PDB file of C-alpha atoms in Angstrom:
ATOM      1  CA  UNK A   1      96.632  97.111 101.799  1.00 48.00           C
ATOM      2  CA  UNK A   2      94.849 100.448 101.384  1.00 60.00           C
ATOM      3  CA  UNK A   3      92.628 100.095 104.415  1.00 53.00           C
ATOM      4  CA  UNK A   4      95.714 100.909 106.474  1.00 47.00           C
ATOM      5  CA  UNK A   5      97.762 103.209 104.216  1.00 54.00           C
ATOM      6  CA  UNK A   6      95.708 106.404 104.489  1.00 52.00           C
ATOM      7  CA  UNK A   7      93.799 106.280 101.196  1.00 62.00           C
ATOM      8  CA  UNK A   8      90.370 107.830 101.031  1.00 58.00           C
ATOM      9  CA  UNK A   9      88.316 108.771  97.996  1.00 63.00           C
ATOM     10  CA  UNK A  10      86.664 111.443 100.155  1.00 64.00           C
ATOM     11  CA  UNK A  11      89.964 113.336 100.079  1.00 71.00           C
ATOM     12  CA  UNK A  12      90.296 113.283  96.295  1.00 86.00           C
ATOM     13  CA  UNK A  13      90.043 116.560  94.357  1.00 90.00           C
ATOM     14  CA  UNK A  14      88.817 116.550  90.729  1.00 90.00           C
ATOM     15  CA  UNK A  15      89.948 119.490  88.570  1.00 87.00           C
ATOM     16  CA  UNK A  16      89.378 120.508  84.980  1.00 87.00           C
ATOM     17  CA  UNK A  17      92.754 122.134  84.140  1.00 86.00           C
ATOM     18  CA  UNK A  18      91.041 124.306  81.562  1.00 82.00           C
ATOM     19  CA  UNK A  19      88.699 125.628  84.224  1.00 78.00           C
ATOM     20  CA  UNK A  20      90.618 125.422  87.518  1.00 62.00           C
ATOM     21  CA  UNK A  21      87.713 126.861  89.497  1.00 52.00           C
ATOM     22  CA  UNK A  22      85.604 123.834  88.599  1.00 52.00           C
ATOM     23  CA  UNK A  23      86.475 121.368  91.353  1.00 52.00           C
ATOM     24  CA  UNK A  24      84.334 118.510  92.566  1.00 51.00           C
ATOM     25  CA  UNK A  25      85.221 116.944  95.884  1.00 47.00           C
ATOM     26  CA  UNK A  26      82.176 114.786  96.521  1.00 49.00           C
ATOM     27  CA  UNK A  27      79.601 114.703  93.711  1.00 50.00           C
ATOM     28  CA  UNK A  28      78.941 111.468  91.847  1.00 48.00           C
ATOM     29  CA  UNK A  29      77.307 111.123  88.417  1.00 50.00           C
ATOM     30  CA  UNK A  30      75.735 107.689  88.898  1.00 53.00           C
ATOM     31  CA  UNK A  31      73.600 108.472  91.934  1.00 47.00           C
ATOM     32  CA  UNK A  32      75.157 105.874  94.264  1.00 43.00           C
ATOM     33  CA  UNK A  33      77.047 106.366  97.483  1.00 44.00           C
ATOM     34  CA  UNK A  34      80.604 107.647  97.624  1.00 43.00           C
ATOM     35  CA  UNK A  35      83.224 104.957  98.009  1.00 43.00           C
ATOM     36  CA  UNK A  36      85.476 106.093 100.846  1.00 44.00           C
ATOM     37  CA  UNK A  37      87.813 104.053 102.993  1.00 45.00           C
ATOM     38  CA  UNK A  38      87.473 104.045 106.742  1.00 45.00           C
ATOM     39  CA  UNK A  39      90.636 103.736 108.847  1.00 44.00           C
ATOM     40  CA  UNK A  40      91.152 102.587 112.380  1.00 45.00           C
ATOM     41  CA  UNK A  41      94.390 102.528 114.393  1.00 51.00           C
ATOM     42  CA  UNK A  42      95.812  99.434 116.016  1.00 48.00           C
ATOM     43  CA  UNK A  43      93.014  97.069 114.984  1.00 50.00           C
ATOM     44  CA  UNK A  44      93.431  93.290 115.062  1.00 55.00           C
ATOM     45  CA  UNK A  45      94.218  91.519 111.798  1.00 56.00           C
ATOM     46  CA  UNK A  46      90.760  89.960 111.610  1.00 58.00           C
ATOM     47  CA  UNK A  47      89.129  93.406 111.753  1.00 57.00           C
ATOM     48  CA  UNK A  48      91.521  94.691 109.070  1.00 55.00           C
ATOM     49  CA  UNK A  49      90.597  91.794 106.783  1.00 57.00           C
ATOM     50  CA  UNK A  50      86.894  92.566 107.157  1.00 62.00           C
ATOM     51  CA  UNK A  51      87.545  96.210 106.333  1.00 57.00           C
ATOM     52  CA  UNK A  52      89.592  95.264 103.265  1.00 64.00           C
ATOM     53  CA  UNK A  53      86.804  93.030 102.008  1.00 72.00           C
ATOM     54  CA  UNK A  54      84.196  95.753 102.641  1.00 75.00           C
ATOM     55  CA  UNK A  55      86.266  98.407 100.824  1.00 79.00           C
ATOM     56  CA  UNK A  56      86.820  96.212  97.772  1.00 86.00           C
ATOM     57  CA  UNK A  57      83.201  95.033  97.713  1.00 90.00           C
ATOM     58  CA  UNK A  58      81.907  98.609  97.810  1.00 93.00           C
ATOM     59  CA  UNK A  59      84.355  99.612  95.088  1.00 94.00           C
ATOM     60  CA  UNK A  60      83.242  96.712  92.932  1.00 95.00           C
ATOM     61  CA  UNK A  61      79.634  97.939  93.074  1.00 96.00           C
ATOM     62  CA  UNK A  62      80.696 101.419  91.975  1.00 97.00           C
ATOM     63  CA  UNK A  63      82.971  99.995  89.303  1.00 98.00           C
ATOM     64  CA  UNK A  64      80.083  98.046  87.811  1.00 98.00           C
ATOM     65  CA  UNK A  65      78.060 101.268  87.686  1.00 98.00           C
ATOM     66  CA  UNK A  66      80.962 102.904  85.808  1.00 98.00           C
ATOM     67  CA  UNK A  67      81.106  99.910  83.454  1.00 98.00           C
ATOM     68  CA  UNK A  68      77.396 100.206  82.729  1.00 98.00           C
ATOM     69  CA  UNK A  69      77.856 103.968  82.139  1.00 98.00           C
ATOM     70  CA  UNK A  70      80.697 103.344  79.671  1.00 97.00           C
ATOM     71  CA  UNK A  71      78.797 100.593  77.896  1.00 96.00           C
ATOM     72  CA  UNK A  72      75.694 102.706  77.497  1.00 96.00           C
ATOM     73  CA  UNK A  73      77.745 105.375  75.738  1.00 96.00           C
ATOM     74  CA  UNK A  74      79.858 102.913  73.738  1.00 96.00           C
ATOM     75  CA  UNK A  75      83.026 104.206  75.413  1.00 97.00           C
ATOM     76  CA  UNK A  76      86.189 102.132  75.542  1.00 97.00           C
ATOM     77  CA  UNK A  77      87.772 102.720  78.968  1.00 98.00           C
ATOM     78  CA  UNK A  78      91.362 101.640  79.624  1.00 98.00           C
ATOM     79  CA  UNK A  79      93.205 101.670  82.951  1.00 98.00           C
ATOM     80  CA  UNK A  80      96.946 102.448  82.520  1.00 98.00           C
ATOM     81  CA  UNK A  81      99.077 101.449  85.507  1.00 98.00           C
ATOM     82  CA  UNK A  82     102.808 101.542  86.205  1.00 98.00           C
ATOM     83  CA  UNK A  83     105.465 102.558  88.691  1.00 97.00           C
ATOM     84  CA  UNK A  84     106.363 106.277  88.647  1.00 96.00           C
ATOM     85  CA  UNK A  85     108.495 107.271  85.671  1.00 95.00           C
ATOM     86  CA  UNK A  86     107.671 104.372  83.359  1.00 97.00           C
ATOM     87  CA  UNK A  87     106.445 106.752  80.679  1.00 97.00           C
ATOM     88  CA  UNK A  88     102.635 106.676  80.904  1.00 98.00           C
ATOM     89  CA  UNK A  89     102.142 110.378  80.221  1.00 98.00           C
ATOM     90  CA  UNK A  90     104.676 110.459  77.400  1.00 98.00           C
ATOM     91  CA  UNK A  91     102.928 107.496  75.766  1.00 98.00           C
ATOM     92  CA  UNK A  92      99.590 109.275  76.072  1.00 98.00           C
ATOM     93  CA  UNK A  93     100.977 112.465  74.544  1.00 98.00           C
ATOM     94  CA  UNK A  94     102.371 110.548  71.569  1.00 98.00           C
ATOM     95  CA  UNK A  95      99.197 108.495  71.160  1.00 98.00           C
ATOM     96  CA  UNK A  96      96.985 111.579  71.169  1.00 98.00           C
ATOM     97  CA  UNK A  97      99.235 113.369  68.714  1.00 98.00           C
ATOM     98  CA  UNK A  98      99.223 110.456  66.277  1.00 98.00           C
ATOM     99  CA  UNK A  99      95.610 109.247  66.597  1.00 97.00           C
ATOM    100  CA  UNK A 100      93.478 112.284  67.473  1.00 95.00           C
ATOM    101  CA  UNK A 101      92.405 112.710  63.851  1.00 95.00           C
ATOM    102  CA  UNK A 102      91.245 109.097  63.782  1.00 94.00           C
ATOM    103  CA  UNK A 103      89.905 108.386  67.273  1.00 96.00           C
ATOM    104  CA  UNK A 104      88.051 110.517  69.819  1.00 96.00           C
ATOM    105  CA  UNK A 105      90.255 110.388  72.931  1.00 97.00           C
ATOM    106  CA  UNK A 106      89.834 111.742  76.460  1.00 98.00           C
ATOM    107  CA  UNK A 107      92.078 111.323  79.514  1.00 98.00           C
ATOM    108  CA  UNK A 108      91.629 110.962  83.266  1.00 98.00           C
ATOM    109  CA  UNK A 109      94.903 111.823  85.034  1.00 97.00           C
ATOM    110  CA  UNK A 110      95.628 110.434  88.517  1.00 97.00           C
ATOM    111  CA  UNK A 111      98.347 111.836  90.758  1.00 96.00           C
ATOM    112  CA  UNK A 112      98.703 112.583  94.437  1.00 95.00           C
ATOM    113  CA  UNK A 113      99.371 116.291  93.765  1.00 95.00           C
ATOM    114  CA  UNK A 114      99.762 118.920  90.986  1.00 94.00           C
ATOM    115  CA  UNK A 115      98.157 119.456  87.581  1.00 95.00           C
ATOM    116  CA  UNK A 116     101.467 118.882  85.753  1.00 96.00           C
ATOM    117  CA  UNK A 117     100.465 115.807  83.772  1.00 96.00           C
ATOM    118  CA  UNK A 118      96.995 117.132  83.010  1.00 97.00           C
ATOM    119  CA  UNK A 119      98.556 120.313  81.617  1.00 97.00           C
ATOM    120  CA  UNK A 120     100.791 118.217  79.374  1.00 98.00           C
ATOM    121  CA  UNK A 121      97.753 116.369  78.024  1.00 98.00           C
ATOM    122  CA  UNK A 122      95.755 119.569  77.690  1.00 97.00           C
ATOM    123  CA  UNK A 123      98.554 121.024  75.545  1.00 98.00           C
ATOM    124  CA  UNK A 124      97.855 118.323  72.946  1.00 98.00           C
ATOM    125  CA  UNK A 125      94.269 119.595  72.611  1.00 97.00           C
ATOM    126  CA  UNK A 126      92.789 116.502  74.267  1.00 98.00           C
ATOM    127  CA  UNK A 127      89.966 116.623  76.828  1.00 97.00           C
ATOM    128  CA  UNK A 128      91.447 115.869  80.273  1.00 98.00           C
ATOM    129  CA  UNK A 129      90.515 115.935  83.922  1.00 97.00           C
ATOM    130  CA  UNK A 130      92.952 115.710  86.860  1.00 97.00           C
ATOM    131  CA  UNK A 131      92.211 113.677  89.984  1.00 96.00           C
ATOM    132  CA  UNK A 132      94.525 114.458  92.909  1.00 96.00           C
ATOM    133  CA  UNK A 133      94.332 111.731  95.545  1.00 93.00           C
ATOM    134  CA  UNK A 134      96.261 113.489  98.310  1.00 92.00           C
ATOM    135  CA  UNK A 135      97.676 110.715 100.477  1.00 87.00           C
ATOM    136  CA  UNK A 136      95.940 108.098  98.349  1.00 88.00           C
ATOM    137  CA  UNK A 137      98.109 105.708  96.332  1.00 92.00           C
ATOM    138  CA  UNK A 138      95.558 104.738  93.671  1.00 94.00           C
ATOM    139  CA  UNK A 139      92.378 105.753  91.897  1.00 96.00           C
ATOM    140  CA  UNK A 140      89.144 104.031  92.816  1.00 96.00           C
ATOM    141  CA  UNK A 141      85.811 103.686  91.052  1.00 97.00           C
ATOM    142  CA  UNK A 142      84.186 106.574  92.935  1.00 96.00           C
ATOM    143  CA  UNK A 143      87.008 108.992  92.025  1.00 96.00           C
ATOM    144  CA  UNK A 144      86.747 108.018  88.380  1.00 97.00           C
ATOM    145  CA  UNK A 145      82.975 108.461  88.363  1.00 97.00           C
ATOM    146  CA  UNK A 146      83.366 111.955  89.788  1.00 97.00           C
ATOM    147  CA  UNK A 147      86.064 112.687  87.242  1.00 97.00           C
ATOM    148  CA  UNK A 148      83.809 111.606  84.397  1.00 98.00           C
ATOM    149  CA  UNK A 149      81.222 114.110  85.525  1.00 96.00           C
ATOM    150  CA  UNK A 150      83.740 116.886  84.839  1.00 96.00           C
ATOM    151  CA  UNK A 151      85.341 115.276  81.785  1.00 97.00           C
ATOM    152  CA  UNK A 152      82.065 114.579  79.992  1.00 97.00           C
ATOM    153  CA  UNK A 153      83.587 112.255  77.379  1.00 97.00           C
ATOM    154  CA  UNK A 154      81.526 111.980  74.198  1.00 96.00           C
ATOM    155  CA  UNK A 155      79.800 108.771  73.180  1.00 96.00           C
ATOM    156  CA  UNK A 156      81.865 106.390  71.035  1.00 95.00           C
ATOM    157  CA  UNK A 157      85.169 107.644  72.424  1.00 96.00           C
ATOM    158  CA  UNK A 158      88.170 106.155  74.187  1.00 97.00           C
ATOM    159  CA  UNK A 159      88.826 107.180  77.813  1.00 98.00           C
ATOM    160  CA  UNK A 160      92.434 106.592  78.874  1.00 98.00           C
ATOM    161  CA  UNK A 161      92.746 106.513  82.686  1.00 98.00           C
ATOM    162  CA  UNK A 162      96.300 107.162  83.878  1.00 98.00           C
ATOM    163  CA  UNK A 163      96.378 105.715  87.375  1.00 98.00           C
ATOM    164  CA  UNK A 164      98.652 106.882  90.201  1.00 96.00           C
ATOM    165  CA  UNK A 165     102.196 105.584  89.773  1.00 95.00           C
ATOM    166  CA  UNK A 166     102.242 102.474  91.956  1.00 95.00           C
ATOM    167  CA  UNK A 167     102.626  98.752  91.228  1.00 96.00           C
ATOM    168  CA  UNK A 168     100.625  97.548  94.208  1.00 95.00           C
ATOM    169  CA  UNK A 169      97.247  99.068  95.124  1.00 94.00           C
ATOM    170  CA  UNK A 170      95.972 100.066  91.632  1.00 96.00           C
ATOM    171  CA  UNK A 171      95.870  96.383  90.715  1.00 96.00           C
ATOM    172  CA  UNK A 172      93.274  95.715  93.412  1.00 94.00           C
ATOM    173  CA  UNK A 173      90.739  98.391  92.492  1.00 96.00           C
ATOM    174  CA  UNK A 174      88.395  97.886  89.548  1.00 97.00           C
ATOM    175  CA  UNK A 175      87.533 101.228  87.944  1.00 98.00           C
ATOM    176  CA  UNK A 176      84.935  99.910  85.508  1.00 98.00           C
ATOM    177  CA  UNK A 177      87.445  99.746  82.664  1.00 98.00           C
ATOM    178  CA  UNK A 178      87.268  97.262  79.795  1.00 97.00           C
ATOM    179  CA  UNK A 179      90.983  96.443  79.961  1.00 97.00           C
ATOM    180  CA  UNK A 180      94.008  97.024  82.206  1.00 98.00           C
ATOM    181  CA  UNK A 181      97.396  97.940  80.811  1.00 98.00           C
ATOM    182  CA  UNK A 182     100.612  97.735  82.840  1.00 98.00           C
ATOM    183  CA  UNK A 183     103.512  99.813  81.547  1.00 98.00           C
ATOM    184  CA  UNK A 184     107.079  99.170  82.577  1.00 97.00           C
ATOM    185  CA  UNK A 185     110.321 100.411  81.182  1.00 98.00           C
ATOM    186  CA  UNK A 186     113.738  98.923  80.538  1.00 97.00           C
ATOM    187  CA  UNK A 187     115.154 101.262  83.196  1.00 96.00           C
ATOM    188  CA  UNK A 188     113.340  99.184  85.824  1.00 95.00           C
ATOM    189  CA  UNK A 189     114.352  95.735  87.011  1.00 92.00           C
ATOM    190  CA  UNK A 190     113.518  92.881  84.648  1.00 95.00           C
ATOM    191  CA  UNK A 191     112.178  90.911  87.622  1.00 97.00           C
ATOM    192  CA  UNK A 192     109.327  93.369  88.373  1.00 97.00           C
ATOM    193  CA  UNK A 193     106.667  90.879  87.220  1.00 98.00           C
ATOM    194  CA  UNK A 194     107.881  88.385  89.853  1.00 98.00           C
ATOM    195  CA  UNK A 195     108.112  91.001  92.601  1.00 97.00           C
ATOM    196  CA  UNK A 196     104.706  92.551  91.890  1.00 97.00           C
ATOM    197  CA  UNK A 197     102.713  89.561  90.548  1.00 98.00           C
ATOM    198  CA  UNK A 198      99.271  90.916  91.381  1.00 97.00           C
ATOM    199  CA  UNK A 199      99.761  93.833  88.989  1.00 98.00           C
ATOM    200  CA  UNK A 200     100.870  91.668  86.081  1.00 98.00           C
ATOM    201  CA  UNK A 201      98.263  89.005  86.846  1.00 98.00           C
ATOM    202  CA  UNK A 202      95.519  91.636  86.709  1.00 97.00           C
ATOM    203  CA  UNK A 203      96.687  93.144  83.395  1.00 98.00           C
ATOM    204  CA  UNK A 204      95.461  92.357  79.908  1.00 97.00           C
ATOM    205  CA  UNK A 205      98.444  94.011  78.215  1.00 98.00           C
ATOM    206  CA  UNK A 206     102.019  94.778  79.220  1.00 98.00           C
ATOM    207  CA  UNK A 207     103.746  97.617  77.408  1.00 98.00           C
ATOM    208  CA  UNK A 208     107.521  97.444  77.676  1.00 98.00           C
ATOM    209  CA  UNK A 209     108.541 101.068  77.137  1.00 98.00           C
ATOM    210  CA  UNK A 210     111.831 102.883  76.514  1.00 98.00           C
ATOM    211  CA  UNK A 211     113.306 100.049  74.432  1.00 97.00           C
ATOM    212  CA  UNK A 212     115.535 102.650  72.776  1.00 97.00           C
ATOM    213  CA  UNK A 213     117.487 102.705  76.048  1.00 97.00           C
ATOM    214  CA  UNK A 214     117.984  98.936  76.193  1.00 94.00           C
ATOM    215  CA  UNK A 215     121.580  99.052  74.871  1.00 94.00           C
ATOM    216  CA  UNK A 216     122.577 101.327  77.729  1.00 96.00           C
ATOM    217  CA  UNK A 217     121.114  99.454  80.714  1.00 96.00           C
ATOM    218  CA  UNK A 218     121.400  96.009  82.213  1.00 95.00           C
ATOM    219  CA  UNK A 219     118.001  94.649  81.201  1.00 96.00           C
ATOM    220  CA  UNK A 220     116.989  91.496  79.347  1.00 96.00           C
ATOM    221  CA  UNK A 221     113.660  92.189  77.598  1.00 96.00           C
ATOM    222  CA  UNK A 222     113.016  88.537  76.746  1.00 96.00           C
ATOM    223  CA  UNK A 223     113.600  87.443  80.313  1.00 97.00           C
ATOM    224  CA  UNK A 224     111.255  90.147  81.564  1.00 98.00           C
ATOM    225  CA  UNK A 225     108.548  88.966  79.151  1.00 98.00           C
ATOM    226  CA  UNK A 226     109.128  85.374  80.254  1.00 98.00           C
ATOM    227  CA  UNK A 227     108.700  86.383  83.900  1.00 98.00           C
ATOM    228  CA  UNK A 228     105.521  88.289  83.067  1.00 98.00           C
ATOM    229  CA  UNK A 229     104.007  85.307  81.282  1.00 98.00           C
ATOM    230  CA  UNK A 230     104.953  83.015  84.133  1.00 98.00           C
ATOM    231  CA  UNK A 231     102.659  85.153  86.252  1.00 98.00           C
ATOM    232  CA  UNK A 232     100.026  85.648  83.528  1.00 98.00           C
ATOM    233  CA  UNK A 233     100.262  83.238  80.548  1.00 98.00           C
ATOM    234  CA  UNK A 234      97.518  85.133  78.668  1.00 97.00           C
ATOM    235  CA  UNK A 235      99.248  88.501  78.891  1.00 98.00           C
ATOM    236  CA  UNK A 236      99.687  90.384  75.613  1.00 97.00           C
ATOM    237  CA  UNK A 237     103.032  92.210  75.310  1.00 98.00           C
ATOM    238  CA  UNK A 238     104.020  95.168  73.159  1.00 98.00           C
ATOM    239  CA  UNK A 239     107.568  96.536  73.202  1.00 98.00           C
ATOM    240  CA  UNK A 240     107.906 100.154  72.153  1.00 98.00           C
ATOM    241  CA  UNK A 241     109.589 103.502  72.562  1.00 98.00           C
ATOM    242  CA  UNK A 242     107.137 106.342  73.132  1.00 98.00           C
ATOM    243  CA  UNK A 243     109.837 108.900  72.277  1.00 97.00           C
ATOM    244  CA  UNK A 244     111.558 107.335  69.261  1.00 97.00           C
ATOM    245  CA  UNK A 245     108.434 105.630  67.882  1.00 97.00           C
ATOM    246  CA  UNK A 246     109.550 101.994  67.766  1.00 98.00           C
ATOM    247  CA  UNK A 247     106.592  99.609  68.139  1.00 98.00           C
ATOM    248  CA  UNK A 248     103.909 102.292  68.254  1.00 98.00           C
ATOM    249  CA  UNK A 249     102.080 100.803  65.289  1.00 98.00           C
ATOM    250  CA  UNK A 250     101.425  97.643  67.291  1.00 98.00           C
ATOM    251  CA  UNK A 251     100.032  99.729  70.185  1.00 98.00           C
ATOM    252  CA  UNK A 252      97.830 101.716  67.857  1.00 98.00           C
ATOM    253  CA  UNK A 253      96.534  98.514  66.222  1.00 97.00           C
ATOM    254  CA  UNK A 254      95.757  97.148  69.701  1.00 97.00           C
ATOM    255  CA  UNK A 255      93.722 100.276  70.451  1.00 96.00           C
ATOM    256  CA  UNK A 256      91.877 100.048  67.155  1.00 95.00           C
ATOM    257  CA  UNK A 257      91.068  96.394  67.723  1.00 94.00           C
ATOM    258  CA  UNK A 258      89.828  97.170  71.240  1.00 89.00           C
ATOM    259  CA  UNK A 259      87.642  99.924  69.921  1.00 86.00           C
ATOM    260  CA  UNK A 260      86.176  97.545  67.345  1.00 81.00           C
ATOM    261  CA  UNK A 261      83.464  99.022  65.213  1.00 57.00           C
ATOM    262  CA  UNK A 262      82.257 101.418  67.937  1.00 60.00           C
ATOM    263  CA  UNK A 263      84.572 104.285  67.267  1.00 46.00           C
ATOM    264  CA  UNK A 264      85.339 104.881  63.580  1.00 46.00           C
ATOM    265  CA  UNK A 265      84.776 108.394  62.240  1.00 47.00           C
ATOM    266  CA  UNK A 266      83.196 108.883  58.839  1.00 45.00           C
TER     267      UNK A 266
END
């Protein structure tokens, strides 16, 4: 787990791509301690287990502070997780383009390096902040809290958190979100839910993306959905193509339902 992989929220850099000079490396908007990991070489397994429990317990405290912060501002926060290349950023671009006149959206981008995805989101006119985790393989609650300080999402908005591309560690770290969304594409193996069960067990919704490519790859969508629901029988599933537009109405309806009566304009 992440107590041994080199992750540390202390190493994360938060950047507003519209104001690159504005970088926060350690401030926190909720007034509680930073949530870093501490790493030790060649420790016995029992010591590693204790560290893992301590890291997750500390993150849970910070996540609950984020959740309280979101709730107090009537913000719907969603944690989008996937392997690299599943189409998270493309889905966000299309969602912002189609819904920005209806819903107030803001984005937290998570990547190890670069502002590339944040610049793509910024080009849509959406508020965005980039969190670069360095060697870290996931966002944690402290990183998100620091990102929110820069992002300053308005009350009664939707904050879409694009986690670092990884099907393992992001599933373990609560960010304070209301719901978790796992995105996979038909260009991945249909048995991903069985190979990475923690991710699919932790999710509220699975988006099966790039269905326009299904005729050209060896992928059985129904079998993939069956595998996912073996792991998580309560999992909602939406099949769509973020580029061609198939299924996007169902995704947009899911967002509207999640927002409830908090977010309508006018």
